[in-house]
Amino acid sequence: MSICMEGPAAFPGGLLSLLDAPPAVFRVGGPLLARPVPAGFPSPADDYVEGRIDLNRHLIAHREATFFIRVAGDSMTGFGIHDGDLLVVDRSVEASDRSIVIAVLEGDFTVKQLCHAPQGYLLRAGNADYPDIHVGADLSLTIWGVVKWSIHEIGLCLPTSP
Amino acid sequence: MSANIALIDCNNFYVSCERVFNPRLEGRPVVVLSNNDGCVVARSNEVKALGVGMAVPWFQIRALAEQHDIVALSSNYALYADMSNRVMAILSSFSPSQEVYSIDECFLDLSGFEHLGLTRYAQTMRHRIRRQLGLPVCVGIATSKTLAKLANHVAKKRAAFDSVCDFGALDSGDLDRLLGDIEVGEVWGVGRRLAPKLGDMGIRTVLDLKRASPARIRQRFSIVLERTVEELNGVPRLSLEEVTAPNQQIISSRSFGMPVLGLAELQQAVQTYTVRAALKLRRQNALAGAIHVFIRTNPFKENAPQYSPSITVPLASPTSDSIALSHGALQGLKTIYRPGFAYTKAGVMLSELIPASRRALTLFDDPAQLARSTGLMQALDRINQTFGQGTIKLAGEGLTPHWHTKSERKSPCYTTRLSDVVVAQAG
């Protein structure tokens, strides 16, 4: 059980195929001799190993308070948010004036820009075709979370070329 | 200085989780039903106010539900488990020692945080969970776990406490008056079974039990209940169990949506449950040495022929491989199956669990085969974790089994499947 190899390619058509046994039989399950031990110079890059870029770390500041939400409709295109985009929503940050938010308006989820207004709030769309919604005492509004990123798949709803 | 233990408990946890992602349920009477849509396992306050009890069979309250427009949902455990993990992670930042007691409650040791003002500290926890997850919680604080549970009960029932009750902030007269108003059955570990027996001794309220002689309680009941009496007097006898011991057995069983007669369908069900149990086994990095299979007819149908066999199948060597475990389970099933019965439930139990690190190769183990199996299971788990449970399954599990557990009213897996996330209107 002391023979160690990396698979059939390491022994093309050699002794093993004569014995008619799959080379993998000789692999030991544990870490002991599971891989060839390099005996040459250590890689000069070893001291510079860094973790690969992980979007989870960069797009999600608060893991526990972050949720994903899908966009339906084109009222926010002016803010770079398109139909079908995936939003990264953080519930731990305070919505401030002009934050893009997920709001619950009369029981429905909607994505809008929150603006402070003299009497209450204004929910603004990012598309001139959609009017602002003034939220006074007559409407029930909850700010569900603040939109931090919009993930847009290229190739989805491509505009026609000019 | 004496310890200060907090018990944080989510209010109507399953219902509250559903409301986070479906705000239209806010203010409406909502129940969540058990597996197979059998009975009520969670109730909103509106439903409790209608007098619907816990674990009531759904069919019994159908008429009431129609009358009051009660929304009934199938349980969505993928959602509840994810929300629970979030709650526990947030709470863990409030203390170096935490005991996760169940899916919706945990103990925190707050000793050493007194200078912050425990009530205020607990309000911070509550507001953070409410805001970041949208879930309402109550906090009870006291010098023992048993008292902390009762403090939580008070926080929940009495609006004046604003969802946080610290027994340490009350003077002893006020505390005793509170305990005198709570039935003894509310005490952790007493419950409905012991309450009548205590009642026979004249112990009806929590205060009565607190004042009972520990020696007498030990003599009449047990050392466990004696410890409870000491805990009620503020002497901690139960320590925080921060590390949960690995399960000694794993059970996966369900009742069927409709009775099953044929072997082929039972095989599908047993294989499905085995795969589910094997996943749990791998998650806790363990191997099973035996698999136990059972099937049963409906014991409530007294006129129908009854048959409830079971069998334990020892495995050649401990494994967590879904295929090897299924093989054992199906062999067992074949042995116990008899035609001519209407089976309503099946299940498997994995036992003789050992940590995967203690695997010892036997003469018949092929190390290459073992490496392949481990790799295959890892790939399977990763794919199913990414794309949702059941994306890849063993062929024997069947594609759209009709015996499948009923869950007709299940909400989407909002936080664990990309295809199921909430849709916000931009229109």
XYZ file of C-alpha atoms in Angstrom:
589
model
C 0.000 0.000 0.000
C 2.944 2.369 -0.211
C 2.655 3.039 -3.934
C 1.316 6.468 -4.598
C 0.136 7.994 -7.822
C -2.186 10.551 -9.218
C -4.272 8.386 -11.513
C -4.026 6.553 -14.830
C -2.229 9.377 -16.644
C 0.759 8.973 -14.359
C 1.367 5.497 -15.647
C 0.227 5.367 -19.249
C 0.110 1.826 -20.449
C 2.707 0.710 -17.967
C 2.884 -2.038 -15.453
C -0.519 -1.373 -14.018
C -2.430 -2.026 -17.188
C -0.563 -5.290 -17.494
C -1.815 -6.248 -14.077
C -5.280 -5.333 -15.340
C -6.209 -3.482 -12.187
C -7.455 0.114 -12.118
C -4.592 2.285 -10.870
C -6.872 3.988 -8.377
C -6.788 0.834 -6.268
C -3.381 1.927 -5.107
C -4.528 5.284 -3.855
C -4.626 5.575 -0.122
C -7.675 7.350 1.249
C -5.998 9.363 3.972
C -3.654 12.317 3.622
C -0.612 10.066 4.063
C 1.110 9.871 0.664
C -2.131 10.778 -1.043
C -0.263 13.194 -3.266
C 3.229 13.311 -4.663
C 5.511 15.339 -2.437
C 7.405 17.935 -4.442
C 11.086 17.769 -3.626
C 12.266 20.741 -5.691
C 12.298 24.459 -4.934
C 9.314 25.915 -3.110
C 7.125 28.101 -5.278
C 8.264 31.751 -5.100
C 4.555 32.703 -4.987
C 3.882 30.857 -1.731
C 4.491 33.951 0.376
C 1.995 35.954 -1.661
C -1.077 33.736 -1.558
C -4.251 35.774 -1.095
C -7.862 34.715 -0.942
C -9.630 34.913 -4.296
C -12.157 37.745 -4.687
C -15.394 36.628 -3.124
C -18.434 38.658 -4.152
C -20.321 37.547 -1.067
C -17.805 39.429 1.037
C -17.926 42.552 -1.088
C -21.642 42.780 -1.794
C -22.876 41.696 1.626
C -21.859 43.886 4.560
C -24.257 42.325 7.072
C -24.765 38.636 6.390
C -27.634 38.047 8.757
C -29.613 41.108 7.716
C -29.185 40.725 3.946
C -31.895 39.353 1.675
C -32.302 39.025 -2.093
C -35.254 40.439 -3.963
C -36.202 40.194 -7.654
C -37.377 43.240 -9.623
C -40.483 43.156 -11.797
C -41.116 46.189 -14.018
C -39.221 49.064 -15.577
C -40.034 51.996 -13.309
C -36.491 52.159 -11.862
C -34.393 52.040 -15.031
C -33.134 55.594 -14.360
C -31.346 54.224 -11.305
C -29.846 51.327 -13.226
C -32.400 48.854 -11.910
C -34.030 46.787 -14.629
C -36.799 44.254 -14.961
C -35.550 40.878 -13.678
C -32.555 42.265 -11.750
C -31.590 40.747 -8.428
C -31.332 43.239 -5.586
C -29.088 42.871 -2.546
C -31.138 44.332 0.290
C -29.700 45.198 3.699
C -32.157 45.559 6.564
C -29.575 46.719 9.085
C -28.857 50.130 7.560
C -30.992 53.207 8.094
C -32.791 54.540 5.031
C -31.865 58.143 4.501
C -33.135 60.805 2.130
C -32.819 59.510 -1.459
C -31.974 55.913 -0.503
C -33.262 53.266 -2.885
C -35.521 51.160 -0.709
C -37.781 48.146 -0.655
C -41.013 49.526 0.735
C -44.179 47.754 1.733
C -46.962 49.949 0.463
C -50.461 48.793 1.324
C -49.180 45.228 1.727
C -47.182 45.068 -1.532
C -43.417 45.065 -2.009
C -42.205 47.877 -4.205
C -38.795 49.296 -5.060
C -38.582 53.094 -5.026
C -36.410 56.026 -4.076
C -37.333 57.372 -0.665
C -37.331 61.171 -0.425
C -38.136 63.257 2.571
C -41.003 65.654 1.842
C -42.537 68.498 3.862
C -45.525 66.351 4.869
C -44.405 62.743 5.053
C -42.433 61.017 2.332
C -42.208 60.869 -1.412
C -41.656 57.571 -3.206
C -40.034 58.356 -6.525
C -39.637 56.159 -9.555
C -36.615 56.256 -11.843
C -38.678 56.596 -14.997
C -40.628 59.664 -16.137
C -43.604 57.472 -17.098
C -44.327 56.748 -13.452
C -45.607 59.489 -11.144
C -44.249 60.078 -7.627
C -46.296 58.682 -4.782
C -46.841 60.983 -1.869
C -47.112 59.035 1.363
C -49.075 60.940 3.944
C -51.109 59.745 6.866
C -53.616 58.046 4.550
C -51.246 55.308 3.295
C -49.499 52.640 5.305
C -45.804 52.516 4.471
C -43.050 50.338 5.914
C -39.441 50.557 4.817
C -38.471 46.873 4.566
C -34.825 47.348 3.646
C -32.264 49.428 1.790
C -31.096 48.345 -1.677
C -27.300 48.126 -1.764
C -26.647 46.510 -5.144
C -28.539 45.543 -8.264
C -27.234 42.501 -10.097
C -28.083 42.696 -13.778
C -27.516 39.780 -16.085
C -26.142 40.897 -19.429
C -27.974 39.234 -22.249
C -31.265 39.513 -20.486
C -33.529 42.184 -22.051
C -30.795 43.562 -24.325
C -31.848 46.847 -25.915
C -31.994 46.855 -29.726
C -28.757 48.185 -31.184
C -28.857 51.816 -32.397
C -22.121 37.902 42.067
C -24.921 35.634 40.908
C -25.338 34.747 37.252
C -27.783 36.483 34.972
C -29.345 34.294 32.311
C -31.535 35.598 29.502
C -34.017 33.531 27.537
C -34.851 35.032 24.159
C -37.887 33.556 22.462
C -39.410 34.512 19.097
C -43.132 35.227 19.237
C -45.242 32.841 17.131
C -42.041 32.096 15.232
C -43.359 30.275 12.139
C -46.177 32.752 11.613
C -43.812 35.680 12.131
C -41.385 34.276 9.519
C -44.218 34.013 6.997
C -45.268 37.600 7.680
C -41.800 39.000 6.996
C -42.093 37.926 3.364
C -45.837 38.262 3.006
C -46.823 41.530 4.702
C -50.463 41.016 3.745
C -50.640 38.455 6.554
C -49.981 41.228 9.076
C -52.963 41.696 11.384
C -54.795 38.673 9.931
C -55.439 35.395 11.746
C -52.777 32.932 10.516
C -51.967 29.320 11.400
C -49.094 27.132 10.229
C -49.870 23.423 9.850
C -47.646 20.460 10.628
C -46.206 18.101 8.031
C -48.962 16.641 5.922
C -51.149 19.632 6.843
C -52.309 17.639 9.861
C -52.516 19.949 12.849
C -51.869 23.483 13.921
C -48.243 24.014 14.982
C -48.164 27.818 15.121
C -50.825 30.431 15.696
C -50.865 34.189 15.343
C -52.227 36.180 18.292
C -55.466 36.719 16.358
C -55.943 32.940 16.159
C -55.093 32.441 19.839
C -57.759 35.049 20.639
C -60.300 32.866 18.794
C -59.535 30.089 21.266
C -57.734 27.761 18.853
C -55.370 25.556 20.869
C -51.951 24.228 19.973
C -51.776 20.935 18.009
C -55.477 21.017 17.142
C -56.217 18.934 13.997
C -56.796 21.235 11.044
C -60.033 19.532 9.983
C -61.540 20.300 13.391
C -61.243 24.042 12.914
C -62.042 24.216 9.198
C -65.465 25.741 9.801
C -64.081 28.268 12.261
C -61.315 29.093 9.790
C -63.826 29.808 7.069
C -65.937 31.927 9.361
C -63.013 34.088 10.496
C -61.029 34.011 7.280
C -58.065 32.273 8.911
C -55.084 31.840 6.600
C -53.608 28.323 6.899
C -50.098 27.639 5.596
C -48.118 24.409 5.279
C -44.894 24.487 7.244
C -41.894 25.805 5.328
C -38.975 24.448 7.335
C -36.316 25.650 4.886
C -37.463 29.214 5.592
C -37.798 28.781 9.368
C -34.393 27.127 9.687
C -32.666 29.927 7.790
C -34.416 32.645 9.782
C -33.573 30.786 13.000
C -29.882 30.693 12.047
C -29.987 34.432 11.465
C -31.650 35.075 14.843
C -29.093 32.930 16.665
C -26.159 34.562 14.873
C -27.343 38.059 15.770
C -27.967 37.086 19.400
C -24.573 35.411 19.688
C -22.984 38.846 19.360
C -24.564 39.867 22.690
C -22.786 37.335 24.883
C -19.790 35.028 24.767
C -21.947 32.077 25.819
C -25.130 31.000 24.128
C -27.209 27.848 24.311
C -29.491 27.392 21.318
C -32.375 25.636 22.974
C -34.753 25.206 20.058
C -35.478 26.622 16.627
C -36.914 29.804 18.117
C -35.315 30.274 21.537
C -31.898 30.503 23.108
C -30.273 31.243 26.436
C -27.547 33.855 26.776
C -25.309 34.281 29.799
C -25.448 38.004 30.541
C -23.228 37.860 33.632
C -20.781 40.732 33.412
C -23.095 42.932 31.347
C -24.973 44.319 34.378
C -23.266 47.720 34.133
C -25.041 48.287 30.799
C -28.438 47.869 32.434
C -29.825 44.444 31.570
C -33.285 45.657 30.596
C -31.815 48.204 28.242
C -29.361 45.664 26.842
C -32.209 43.240 26.201
C -34.259 45.965 24.512
C -31.308 46.523 22.168
C -31.383 42.819 21.252
C -35.098 42.924 20.683
C -34.948 46.008 18.471
C -32.064 44.605 16.465
C -33.877 41.328 15.699
C -37.065 43.203 14.908
C -35.371 45.592 12.583
C -32.858 43.360 10.830
C -35.101 40.317 10.466
C -38.587 41.689 11.016
C -39.221 39.186 13.816
C -40.763 40.021 17.216
C -39.031 38.498 20.263
C -39.465 38.579 24.031
C -36.656 38.443 26.586
C -36.777 37.109 30.133
C -33.848 37.598 32.519
C -33.237 35.949 35.884
C -30.583 34.190 37.936
C -31.491 30.659 36.784
C -32.665 29.113 33.523
C -35.986 28.016 35.011
C -36.696 31.546 36.265
C -35.542 33.072 32.968
C -38.170 30.960 31.188
C -40.835 32.303 33.524
C -39.569 35.865 33.102
C -39.977 35.348 29.374
C -43.540 34.133 29.942
C -44.257 37.327 31.895
C -42.623 39.483 29.200
C -44.909 37.875 26.635
C -48.161 38.019 28.602
C -47.941 41.381 30.319
C -47.866 44.369 28.012
C -46.549 46.645 30.777
C -43.131 45.004 30.503
C -42.738 45.974 26.843
C -41.493 42.476 25.883
C -38.542 42.464 28.303
C -38.796 41.263 31.899
C -35.832 41.176 34.273
C -36.814 39.469 37.530
C -33.722 41.005 39.106
C -35.206 44.457 38.640
C -38.284 43.590 40.727
C -38.393 43.638 44.529
C -39.061 40.248 46.043
C -42.646 41.047 47.032
C -43.569 42.025 43.462
C -41.814 38.972 42.085
C -43.707 36.626 44.412
C -46.997 38.280 43.492
C -46.190 37.664 39.811
C -45.242 34.034 40.455
C -48.422 33.576 42.482
C -50.433 34.476 39.366
C -48.824 31.848 37.133
C -50.082 28.262 37.076
C -47.513 25.685 38.116
C -47.872 23.916 34.748
C -46.015 26.823 33.126
C -42.802 25.893 34.942
C -40.148 24.384 32.681
C -40.165 20.636 33.247
C -43.503 20.494 35.065
C -46.025 20.680 32.253
C -49.461 19.156 32.040
C -48.378 15.752 33.302
C -47.017 16.754 36.695
C -49.315 19.734 37.321
C -52.318 17.635 38.540
C -50.121 15.603 40.897
C -48.656 18.796 42.349
C -52.196 20.154 42.599
C -53.094 17.183 44.827
C -50.386 18.399 47.216
C -51.857 21.887 47.192
C -49.198 23.234 44.841
C -51.089 25.175 42.206
C -49.037 28.244 41.368
C -45.368 28.811 40.633
C -45.083 30.537 44.011
C -46.439 27.409 45.766
C -43.753 25.304 44.122
C -41.066 27.850 44.933
C -42.017 27.633 48.599
C -42.318 23.840 48.680
C -39.787 21.848 50.638
C -37.125 20.577 48.219
C -36.645 17.415 50.275
C -40.345 16.610 50.105
C -40.468 17.241 46.372
C -37.494 14.957 45.893
C -39.159 12.260 47.924
C -42.511 12.485 46.115
C -41.201 13.152 42.607
C -37.567 13.208 41.594
C -34.234 14.859 42.003
C -34.996 16.694 38.765
C -38.018 18.443 40.233
C -36.051 19.185 43.402
C -33.542 21.023 41.248
C -36.442 22.930 39.673
C -37.519 24.142 43.140
C -33.983 25.339 43.820
C -33.876 27.078 40.452
C -37.164 28.836 41.293
C -35.445 30.166 44.393
C -32.777 31.705 42.215
C -30.126 29.039 42.778
C -28.787 27.994 39.368
C -28.747 24.214 39.032
C -28.849 23.934 35.253
C -25.821 25.175 33.361
C -25.744 26.568 29.848
C -25.108 23.784 27.369
C -23.208 25.583 24.705
C -22.227 22.645 22.568
C -25.044 20.383 21.551
C -24.012 16.742 21.576
C -24.286 15.059 18.181
C -27.558 13.223 17.720
C -27.363 9.614 18.760
C -29.893 8.662 16.141
C -31.478 10.286 13.151
C -35.091 9.671 12.276
C -36.832 10.547 9.049
C -40.453 9.540 8.708
C -43.714 10.974 7.461
C -47.332 10.102 7.108
C -48.455 9.757 3.512
C -50.857 12.080 1.760
C -52.957 8.976 1.004
C -52.683 5.279 1.883
C -50.133 3.259 -0.077
C -50.618 -0.405 -0.977
C -47.842 -1.412 -3.364
C -44.219 -2.258 -2.640
C -42.922 0.011 -5.411
C -44.360 3.127 -3.829
C -43.200 2.162 -0.362
C -39.727 1.691 -1.826
C -39.834 5.235 -3.183
C -40.920 6.612 0.171
C -38.359 4.654 2.178
C -35.601 5.651 -0.203
C -36.612 9.313 -0.023
C -36.548 9.263 3.781
C -33.222 7.454 3.753
C -31.690 10.082 1.495
C -33.006 12.793 3.811
C -31.603 11.074 6.890
C -28.268 10.455 5.142
C -27.974 14.178 4.406
C -28.494 14.979 8.102
C -25.910 12.348 8.939
C -23.309 13.909 6.628
C -24.083 17.378 7.972
C -23.058 16.257 11.428
C -20.017 14.478 10.025
C -21.105 11.087 11.256
C -21.467 7.538 9.986
C -24.267 5.098 10.740
C -23.671 1.463 11.638
C -27.261 0.340 11.222
C -30.505 1.401 9.592
C -33.899 0.665 11.035
C -36.942 0.594 8.721
C -40.600 0.646 9.669
C -43.954 0.831 7.887
C -47.368 1.032 9.469
C -51.053 1.013 8.719
C -53.441 3.547 10.245
C -53.976 2.547 13.909
C -57.040 4.790 14.117
C -58.899 2.789 11.480
C -59.910 0.020 13.805
C -61.829 -2.024 11.226
C -58.994 -2.115 8.725
C -56.377 -4.885 8.944
C -53.398 -3.695 10.967
C -49.729 -4.385 10.332
C -46.829 -2.383 11.754
C -43.561 -4.235 11.275
C -40.021 -2.929 11.632
C -36.542 -4.279 11.097
C -32.969 -3.263 11.872
C -30.440 -3.791 9.118
C -26.793 -3.762 10.225
C -24.408 -2.296 7.664
C -21.215 -4.037 6.565
C -19.239 -0.995 7.665
C -20.393 2.364 9.060
C -21.275 4.731 6.221
C -22.962 8.004 5.325
C -23.359 7.133 1.649
C -26.962 7.606 0.491
C -26.664 4.734 -1.951
C -25.298 2.241 0.586
C -27.873 3.287 3.182
C -30.719 3.053 0.656
C -29.546 -0.391 -0.312
C -29.781 -1.504 3.318
C -33.135 0.186 3.846
C -34.679 -1.390 0.744
C -33.434 -4.827 1.728
C -35.082 -4.353 5.094
C -38.301 -3.131 3.521
C -38.467 -6.157 1.218
C -38.165 -8.408 4.230
C -41.007 -6.827 6.215
C -43.407 -5.900 3.410
C -46.660 -7.844 3.140
C -49.213 -7.108 0.421
C -52.834 -6.417 1.223
C -52.431 -3.630 3.741
C -53.075 0.100 3.372
C -49.897 1.677 4.708
C -50.126 5.258 5.916
C -46.666 5.858 7.295
C -43.087 4.785 6.723
C -39.776 5.826 8.132
C -36.148 5.058 8.716
C -33.865 5.559 11.666
C -30.085 5.652 11.479
C -28.349 4.371 14.597
C -24.963 3.315 15.961
C -23.616 6.681 14.897
C -19.904 7.399 15.083
C -17.937 10.501 14.043
C -16.654 10.192 10.469
C -13.133 10.812 11.771
C -13.273 7.498 13.629
C -13.840 5.437 10.503
C -11.662 2.343 10.622
C -11.032 0.471 7.407
C -12.121 -3.128 7.509
C -10.863 -5.964 5.399
C -13.734 -5.563 2.953
C -13.425 -1.804 2.458
C -11.975 -0.644 -0.799
C -10.232 2.698 -0.176
C -10.739 3.826 -3.763
C -14.422 3.044 -3.600
C -14.599 4.954 -0.326
C -12.948 8.029 -1.844
C -15.335 7.884 -4.820
C -18.325 7.612 -2.529
C -17.220 10.562 -0.387
C -16.625 12.675 -3.486
C -19.959 11.719 -4.996
C -21.877 12.565 -1.828
C -20.057 15.898 -1.514
C -20.965 16.781 -5.089
C -24.568 15.712 -4.535
C -24.910 17.793 -1.359
C -23.328 20.834 -2.949
C -25.589 20.722 -5.987
C -28.691 20.251 -3.856
C -27.624 23.020 -1.515
C -27.131 25.412 -4.406
C -30.144 24.543 -6.509
C -32.560 23.308 -3.857
C -33.153 19.945 -2.203
C -34.148 17.265 -4.674
C -32.382 18.765 -7.718
C -30.356 15.566 -7.955
C -31.778 12.429 -6.424
C -31.460 8.691 -6.602
C -33.653 7.257 -9.330
C -35.500 5.138 -6.791
C -36.900 8.193 -5.035
C -39.306 8.706 -7.919
C -40.107 11.935 -9.727
C -43.581 13.039 -8.681
C -44.655 10.516 -6.103
C -48.346 10.627 -5.258
C -47.715 9.321 -1.747
C -45.832 12.511 -1.026
C -46.597 14.438 2.123
C -49.335 16.974 1.561
C -48.109 20.529 1.795
C -50.520 22.302 -0.463
C -50.242 25.666 1.200
C -46.502 26.073 1.432
C -44.973 29.492 0.905
C -41.886 29.908 -1.312
C -38.394 29.268 0.106
C -37.725 33.000 0.102
C -34.216 32.861 1.550
C -32.821 29.545 0.361
C -33.800 29.327 -3.331
C -32.975 31.968 -5.879
C -36.093 31.080 -7.860
C -38.235 31.743 -4.793
C -37.086 35.198 -3.661
C -39.607 37.968 -3.028
C -40.566 40.002 -6.104
C -40.752 43.769 -5.684
C -42.850 45.736 -8.151
C -41.145 48.426 -10.147
C -44.206 49.530 -12.004
